[in-house]
C-alpha atoms as a printed R data frame, in Angstrom:
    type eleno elety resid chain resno       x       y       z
1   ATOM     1    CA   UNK     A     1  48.129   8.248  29.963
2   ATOM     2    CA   UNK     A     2  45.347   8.279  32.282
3   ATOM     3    CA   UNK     A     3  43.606  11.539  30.514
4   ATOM     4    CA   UNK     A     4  44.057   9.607  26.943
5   ATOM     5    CA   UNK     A     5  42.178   6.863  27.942
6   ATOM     6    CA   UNK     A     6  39.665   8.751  29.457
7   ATOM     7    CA   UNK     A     7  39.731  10.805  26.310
8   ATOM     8    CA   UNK     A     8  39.220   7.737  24.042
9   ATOM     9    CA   UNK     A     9  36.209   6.389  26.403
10  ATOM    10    CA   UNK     A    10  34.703   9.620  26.472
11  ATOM    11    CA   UNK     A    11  35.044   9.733  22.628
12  ATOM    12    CA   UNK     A    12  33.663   6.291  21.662
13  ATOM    13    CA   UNK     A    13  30.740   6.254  23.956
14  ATOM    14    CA   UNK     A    14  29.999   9.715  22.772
15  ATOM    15    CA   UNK     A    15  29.978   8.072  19.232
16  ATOM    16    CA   UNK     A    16  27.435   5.200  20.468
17  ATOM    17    CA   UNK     A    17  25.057   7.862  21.956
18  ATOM    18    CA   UNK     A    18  25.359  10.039  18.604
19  ATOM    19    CA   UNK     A    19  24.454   6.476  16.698
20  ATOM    20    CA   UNK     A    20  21.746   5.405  18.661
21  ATOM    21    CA   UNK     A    21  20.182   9.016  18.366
22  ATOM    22    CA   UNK     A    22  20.546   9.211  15.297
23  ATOM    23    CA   UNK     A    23  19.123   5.691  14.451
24  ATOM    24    CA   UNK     A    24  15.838   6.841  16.787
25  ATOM    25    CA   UNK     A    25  15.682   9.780  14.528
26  ATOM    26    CA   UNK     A    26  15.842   7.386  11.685
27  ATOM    27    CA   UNK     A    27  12.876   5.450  13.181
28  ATOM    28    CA   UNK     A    28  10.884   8.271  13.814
29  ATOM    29    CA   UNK     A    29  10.612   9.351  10.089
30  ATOM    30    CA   UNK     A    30  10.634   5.924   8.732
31  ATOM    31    CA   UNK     A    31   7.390   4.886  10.893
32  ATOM    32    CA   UNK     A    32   5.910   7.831  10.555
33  ATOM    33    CA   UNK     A    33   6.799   7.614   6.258
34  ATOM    34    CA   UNK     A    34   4.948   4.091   6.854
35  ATOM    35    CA   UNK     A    35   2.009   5.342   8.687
36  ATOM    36    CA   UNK     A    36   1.633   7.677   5.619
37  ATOM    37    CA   UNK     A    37   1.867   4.616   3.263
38  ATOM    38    CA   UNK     A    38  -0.646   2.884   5.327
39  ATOM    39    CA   UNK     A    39  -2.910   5.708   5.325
40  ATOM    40    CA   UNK     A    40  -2.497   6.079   1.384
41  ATOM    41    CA   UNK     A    41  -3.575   2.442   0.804
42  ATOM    42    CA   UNK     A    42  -6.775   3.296   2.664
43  ATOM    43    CA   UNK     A    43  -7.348   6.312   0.597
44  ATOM    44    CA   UNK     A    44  -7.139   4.979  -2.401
45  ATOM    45    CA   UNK     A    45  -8.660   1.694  -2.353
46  ATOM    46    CA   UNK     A    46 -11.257   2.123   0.125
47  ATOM    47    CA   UNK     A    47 -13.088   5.030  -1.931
48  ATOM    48    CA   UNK     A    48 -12.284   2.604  -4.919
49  ATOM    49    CA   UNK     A    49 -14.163  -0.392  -2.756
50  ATOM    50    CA   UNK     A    50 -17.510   1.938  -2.520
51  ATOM    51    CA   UNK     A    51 -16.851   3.084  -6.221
52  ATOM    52    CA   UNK     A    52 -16.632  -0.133  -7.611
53  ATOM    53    CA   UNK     A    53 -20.046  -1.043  -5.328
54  ATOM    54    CA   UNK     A    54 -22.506   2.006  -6.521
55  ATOM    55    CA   UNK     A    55 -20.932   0.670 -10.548
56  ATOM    56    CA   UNK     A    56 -22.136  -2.465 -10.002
57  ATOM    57    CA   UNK     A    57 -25.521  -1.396  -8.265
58  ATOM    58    CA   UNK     A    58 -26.270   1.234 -10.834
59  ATOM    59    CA   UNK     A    59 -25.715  -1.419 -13.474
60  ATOM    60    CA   UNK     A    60 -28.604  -3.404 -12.346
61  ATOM    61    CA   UNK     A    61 -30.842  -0.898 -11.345
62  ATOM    62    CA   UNK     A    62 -29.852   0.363 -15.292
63  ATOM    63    CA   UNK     A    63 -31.173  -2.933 -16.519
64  ATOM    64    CA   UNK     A    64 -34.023  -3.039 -14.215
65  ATOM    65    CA   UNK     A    65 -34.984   0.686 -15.083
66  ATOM    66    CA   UNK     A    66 -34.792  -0.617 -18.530
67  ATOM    67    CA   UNK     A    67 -37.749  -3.356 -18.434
68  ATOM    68    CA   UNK     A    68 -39.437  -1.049 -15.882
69  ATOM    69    CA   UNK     A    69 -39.752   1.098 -18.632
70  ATOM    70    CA   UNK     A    70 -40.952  -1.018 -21.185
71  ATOM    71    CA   UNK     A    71 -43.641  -2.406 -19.362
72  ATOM    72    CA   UNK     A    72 -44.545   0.986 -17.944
73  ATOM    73    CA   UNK     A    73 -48.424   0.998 -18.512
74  ATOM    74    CA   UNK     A    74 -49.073   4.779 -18.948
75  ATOM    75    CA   UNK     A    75 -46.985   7.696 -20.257
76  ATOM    76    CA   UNK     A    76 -45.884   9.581 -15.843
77  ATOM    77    CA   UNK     A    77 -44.532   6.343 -15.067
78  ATOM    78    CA   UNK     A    78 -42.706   5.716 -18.536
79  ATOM    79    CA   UNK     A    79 -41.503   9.217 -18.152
80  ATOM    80    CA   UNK     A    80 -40.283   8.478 -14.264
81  ATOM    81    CA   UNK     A    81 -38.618   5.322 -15.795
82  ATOM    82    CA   UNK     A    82 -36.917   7.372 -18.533
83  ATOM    83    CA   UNK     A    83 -34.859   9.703 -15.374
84  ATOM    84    CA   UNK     A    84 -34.283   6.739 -13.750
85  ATOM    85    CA   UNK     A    85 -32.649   5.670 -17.008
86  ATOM    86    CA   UNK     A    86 -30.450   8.819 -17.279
87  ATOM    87    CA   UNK     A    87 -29.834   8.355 -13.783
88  ATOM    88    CA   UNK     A    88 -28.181   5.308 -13.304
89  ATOM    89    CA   UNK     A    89 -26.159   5.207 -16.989
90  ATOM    90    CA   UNK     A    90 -24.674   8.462 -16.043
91  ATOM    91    CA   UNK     A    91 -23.525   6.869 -12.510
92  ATOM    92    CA   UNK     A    92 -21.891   4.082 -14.104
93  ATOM    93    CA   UNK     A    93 -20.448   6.286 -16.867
94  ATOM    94    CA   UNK     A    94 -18.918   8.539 -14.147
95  ATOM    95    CA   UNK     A    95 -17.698   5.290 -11.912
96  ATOM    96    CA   UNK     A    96 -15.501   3.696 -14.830
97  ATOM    97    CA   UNK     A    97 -14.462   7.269 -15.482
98  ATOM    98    CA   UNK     A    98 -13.523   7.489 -11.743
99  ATOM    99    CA   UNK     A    99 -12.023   4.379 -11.493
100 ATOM   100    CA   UNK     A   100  -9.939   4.581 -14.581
101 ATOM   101    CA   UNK     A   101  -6.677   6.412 -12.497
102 ATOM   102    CA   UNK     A   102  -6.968   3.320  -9.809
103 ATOM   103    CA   UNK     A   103  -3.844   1.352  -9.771
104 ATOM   104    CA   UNK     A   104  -4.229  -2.343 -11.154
105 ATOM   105    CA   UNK     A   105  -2.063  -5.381 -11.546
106 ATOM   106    CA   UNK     A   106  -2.342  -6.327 -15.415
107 ATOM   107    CA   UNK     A   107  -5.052  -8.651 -14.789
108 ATOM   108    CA   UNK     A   108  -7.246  -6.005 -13.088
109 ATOM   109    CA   UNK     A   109  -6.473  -3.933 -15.708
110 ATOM   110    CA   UNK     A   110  -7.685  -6.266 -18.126
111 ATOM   111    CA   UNK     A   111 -11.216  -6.892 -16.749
112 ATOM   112    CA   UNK     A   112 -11.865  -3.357 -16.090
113 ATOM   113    CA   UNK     A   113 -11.651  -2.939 -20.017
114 ATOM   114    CA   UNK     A   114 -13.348  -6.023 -20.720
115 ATOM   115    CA   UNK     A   115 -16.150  -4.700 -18.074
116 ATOM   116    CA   UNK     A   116 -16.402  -1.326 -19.857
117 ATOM   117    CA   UNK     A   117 -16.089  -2.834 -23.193
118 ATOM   118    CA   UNK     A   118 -19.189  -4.628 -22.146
119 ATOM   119    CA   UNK     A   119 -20.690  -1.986 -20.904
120 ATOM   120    CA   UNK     A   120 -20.728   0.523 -23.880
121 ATOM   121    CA   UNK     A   121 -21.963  -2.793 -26.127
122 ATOM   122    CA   UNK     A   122 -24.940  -3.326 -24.006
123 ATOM   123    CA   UNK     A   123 -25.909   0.364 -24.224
124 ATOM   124    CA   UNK     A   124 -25.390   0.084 -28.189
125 ATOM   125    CA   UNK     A   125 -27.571  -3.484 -28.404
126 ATOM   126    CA   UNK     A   126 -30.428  -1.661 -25.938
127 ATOM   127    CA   UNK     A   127 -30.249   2.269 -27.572
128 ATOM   128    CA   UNK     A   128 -33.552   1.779 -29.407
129 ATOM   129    CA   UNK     A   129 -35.303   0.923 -26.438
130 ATOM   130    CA   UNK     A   130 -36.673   3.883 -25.158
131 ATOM   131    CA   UNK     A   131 -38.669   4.546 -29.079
132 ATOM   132    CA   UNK     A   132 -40.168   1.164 -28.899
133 ATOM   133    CA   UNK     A   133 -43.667   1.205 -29.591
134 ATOM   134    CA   UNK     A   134 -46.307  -1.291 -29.648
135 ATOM   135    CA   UNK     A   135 -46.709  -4.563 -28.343
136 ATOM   136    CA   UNK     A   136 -44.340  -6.572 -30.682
137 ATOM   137    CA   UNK     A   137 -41.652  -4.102 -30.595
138 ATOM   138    CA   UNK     A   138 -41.739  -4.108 -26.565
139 ATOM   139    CA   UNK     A   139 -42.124  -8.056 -26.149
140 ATOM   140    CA   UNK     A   140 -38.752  -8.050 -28.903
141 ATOM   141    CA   UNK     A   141 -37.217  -5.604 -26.639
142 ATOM   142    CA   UNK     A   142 -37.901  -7.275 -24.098
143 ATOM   143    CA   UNK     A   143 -36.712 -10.470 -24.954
144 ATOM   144    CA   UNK     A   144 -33.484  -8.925 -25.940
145 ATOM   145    CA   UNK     A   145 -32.557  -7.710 -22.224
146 ATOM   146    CA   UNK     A   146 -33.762 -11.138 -20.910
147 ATOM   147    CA   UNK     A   147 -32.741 -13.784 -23.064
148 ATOM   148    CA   UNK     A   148 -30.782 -12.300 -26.726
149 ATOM   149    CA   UNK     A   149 -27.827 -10.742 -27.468
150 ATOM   150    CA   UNK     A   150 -28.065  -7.884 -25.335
151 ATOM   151    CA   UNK     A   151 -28.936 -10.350 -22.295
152 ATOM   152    CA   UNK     A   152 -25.364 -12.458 -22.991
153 ATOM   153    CA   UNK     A   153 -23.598  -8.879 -23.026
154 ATOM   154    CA   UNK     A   154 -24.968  -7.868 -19.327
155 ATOM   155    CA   UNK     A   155 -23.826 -11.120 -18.247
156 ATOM   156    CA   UNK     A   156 -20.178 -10.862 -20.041
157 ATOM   157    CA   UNK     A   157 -20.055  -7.784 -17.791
158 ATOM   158    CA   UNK     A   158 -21.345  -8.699 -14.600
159 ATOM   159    CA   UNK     A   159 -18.847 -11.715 -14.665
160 ATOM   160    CA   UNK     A   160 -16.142  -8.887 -15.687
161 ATOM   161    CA   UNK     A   161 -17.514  -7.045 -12.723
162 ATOM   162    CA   UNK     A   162 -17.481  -9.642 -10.411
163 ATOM   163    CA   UNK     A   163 -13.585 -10.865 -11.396
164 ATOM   164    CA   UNK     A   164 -12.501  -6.946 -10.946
165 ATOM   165    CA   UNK     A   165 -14.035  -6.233  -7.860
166 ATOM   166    CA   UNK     A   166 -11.953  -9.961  -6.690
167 ATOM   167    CA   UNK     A   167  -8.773  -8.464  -8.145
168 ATOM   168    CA   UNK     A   168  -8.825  -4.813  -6.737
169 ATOM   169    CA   UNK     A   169  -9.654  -6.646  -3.091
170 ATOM   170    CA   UNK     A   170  -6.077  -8.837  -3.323
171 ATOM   171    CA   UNK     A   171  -4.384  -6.204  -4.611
172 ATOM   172    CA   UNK     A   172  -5.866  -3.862  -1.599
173 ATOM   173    CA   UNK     A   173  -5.120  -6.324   0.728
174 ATOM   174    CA   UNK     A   174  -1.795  -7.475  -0.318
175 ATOM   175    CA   UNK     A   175  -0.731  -3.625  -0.180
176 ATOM   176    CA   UNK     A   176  -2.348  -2.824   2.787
177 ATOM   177    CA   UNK     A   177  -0.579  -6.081   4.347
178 ATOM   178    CA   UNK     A   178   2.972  -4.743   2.918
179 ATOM   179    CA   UNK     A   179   2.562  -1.310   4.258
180 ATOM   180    CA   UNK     A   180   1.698  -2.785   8.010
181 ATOM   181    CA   UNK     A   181   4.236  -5.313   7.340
182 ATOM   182    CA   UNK     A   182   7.079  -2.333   6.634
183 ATOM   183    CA   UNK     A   183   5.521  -0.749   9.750
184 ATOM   184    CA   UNK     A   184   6.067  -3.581  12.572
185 ATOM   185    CA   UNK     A   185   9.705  -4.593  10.621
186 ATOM   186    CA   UNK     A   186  10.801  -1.334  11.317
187 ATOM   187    CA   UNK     A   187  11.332  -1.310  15.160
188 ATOM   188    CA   UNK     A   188  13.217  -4.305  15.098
189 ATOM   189    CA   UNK     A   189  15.355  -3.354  12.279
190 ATOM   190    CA   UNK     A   190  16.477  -0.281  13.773
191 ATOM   191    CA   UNK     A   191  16.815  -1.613  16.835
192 ATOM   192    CA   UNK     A   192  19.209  -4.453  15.482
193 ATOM   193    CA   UNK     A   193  21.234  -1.480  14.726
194 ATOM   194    CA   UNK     A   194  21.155  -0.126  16.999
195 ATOM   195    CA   UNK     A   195  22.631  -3.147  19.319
196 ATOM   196    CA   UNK     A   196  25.030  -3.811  16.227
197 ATOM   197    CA   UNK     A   197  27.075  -0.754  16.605
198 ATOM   198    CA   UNK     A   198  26.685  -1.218  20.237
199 ATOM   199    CA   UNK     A   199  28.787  -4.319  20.492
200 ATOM   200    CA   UNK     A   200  31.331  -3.198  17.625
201 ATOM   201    CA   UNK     A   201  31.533  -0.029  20.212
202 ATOM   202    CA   UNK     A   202  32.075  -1.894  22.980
203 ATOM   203    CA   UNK     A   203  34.819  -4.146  21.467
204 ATOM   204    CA   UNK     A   204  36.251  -1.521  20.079
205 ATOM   205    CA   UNK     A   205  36.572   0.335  23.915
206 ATOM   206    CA   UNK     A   206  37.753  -3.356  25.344
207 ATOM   207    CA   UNK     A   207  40.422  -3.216  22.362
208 ATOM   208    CA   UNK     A   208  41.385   0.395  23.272
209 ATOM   209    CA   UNK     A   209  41.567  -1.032  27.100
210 ATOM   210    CA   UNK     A   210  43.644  -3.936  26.310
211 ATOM   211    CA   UNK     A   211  46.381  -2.016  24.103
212 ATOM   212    CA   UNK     A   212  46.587   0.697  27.304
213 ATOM   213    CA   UNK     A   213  47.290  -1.830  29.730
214 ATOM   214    CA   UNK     A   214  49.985  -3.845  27.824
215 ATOM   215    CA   UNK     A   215  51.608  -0.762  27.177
216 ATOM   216    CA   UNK     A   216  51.412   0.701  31.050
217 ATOM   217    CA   UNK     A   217  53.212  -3.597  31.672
218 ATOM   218    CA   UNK     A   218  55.426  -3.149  29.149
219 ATOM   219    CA   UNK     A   219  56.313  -0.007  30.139
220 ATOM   220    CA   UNK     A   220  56.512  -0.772  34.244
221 ATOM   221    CA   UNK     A   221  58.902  -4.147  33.009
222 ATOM   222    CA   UNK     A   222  61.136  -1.793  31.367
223 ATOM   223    CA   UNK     A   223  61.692   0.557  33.791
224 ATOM   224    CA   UNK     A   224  62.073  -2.677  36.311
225 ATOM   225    CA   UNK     A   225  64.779  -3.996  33.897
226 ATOM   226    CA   UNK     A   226  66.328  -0.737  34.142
227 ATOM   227    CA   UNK     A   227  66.411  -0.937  37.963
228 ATOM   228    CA   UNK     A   228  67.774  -4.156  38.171
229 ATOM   229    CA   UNK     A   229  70.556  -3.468  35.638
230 ATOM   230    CA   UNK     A   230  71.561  -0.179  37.588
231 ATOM   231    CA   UNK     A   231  71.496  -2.358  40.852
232 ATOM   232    CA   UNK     A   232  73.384  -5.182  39.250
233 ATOM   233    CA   UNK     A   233  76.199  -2.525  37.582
């Protein structure tokens, strides 16, 4: 009797240990399967952050380039303003191109296409630019990028611009806050477990206790019945 109950302590504190271990295992991968998360966030959205940054210079360098150009009194610094041109258009080309495979919310997704959208209809409105000649045809040209169609265009996407860049920042903050959120949760999860199966453990070893000692009374007041009805016969 003694060896069974030893037997059944042995076996259900064995169990705890083999639940507790397992549930630090458990923690192990699921902080470390966080800290990955975590780490992902950064590497996409921080990149993104300076991506979105050299678009949105190179724009207005683009547009400054452009009336540099025009006003450019002499044929080295027209020709200077012309790589500057090529320059910048191909960063901004390459940084929608880029930023294209970024994960949006729907309304990030929208203004990045309204953005572009703007962007390939300013290059359209401004293409003849660079074969103006003569006075009139620069001051019209140059009215254009300031104050006509072309002007309202830059402006449609700089406010795109500016509306995206918002979006992408809550969106890399709200994930960055849900990854570090999962993080710090985890600890306490586990560990509520972990105390969980503890104290179903433990009442289970009081139960086990409690049926072995009724049945050692039970069986002691039998054999004392016994005894007394032997003594009595």
């Amino acid at each position: 009797m003694g060896r069974s109950i030893r037997f059944k302590l042995g076996a259900l504190f064995g169990f705890v240990f083999v639940v507790m271990g397992l549930a630090s295992v458990a923690t192990i991968i699921a902080t470390v399967s966080a800290s990955d998360s975590v780490k992902n966030v950064n590497a996409i959205y921080l990149p993104a952050a300076r991506q979105t940054g050299q678009l949105h210079l190179a724009a207005g360098e683009f547009k400054r380039d452009q009336l540099g150009f025009l006003l450019a009194s002499d044929v080295p610094s027209r020709t200077a303003q012309s790589a500057l041109l090529v320059k910048h258009e191909a960063e901004v080309n390459d940084s929608f191109t880029a930023l294209t495979a970024l994960p949006m919310s729907d309304a990030g997704r929208s203004r990045f296409a309204a953005a572009r959208s703007a962007w390939q209809q300013y290059l359209s409105q401004t293409s003849g630019l660079t074969s103006a000649s003569g006075s009139d045809a620069i001051a019209a040209q140059v009215a254009a990028i300031e104050m006509g169609a072309a002007s309202a265009t830059y402006e449609s996407l700089d406010v795109n611009l500016n509306d995206w860049t918002s979006l992408i920042a809550a969106d890399s903050g709200a994930a960055s806050a849900s990854a570090e959120s999962k993080l710090s949760a985890l600890p306490i999860l586990v560990a509520a477990l972990e105390l969980c199966v503890l104290r179903t453990q433990c009442h289970n070893v009081v139960t086990a206790l409690g049926i072995q000692f009724h049945r050692m009374i039970d069986r002691k007041s039998t054999r004392l019945n016994s005894s007394h009805a032997h003594i009595s016969y």
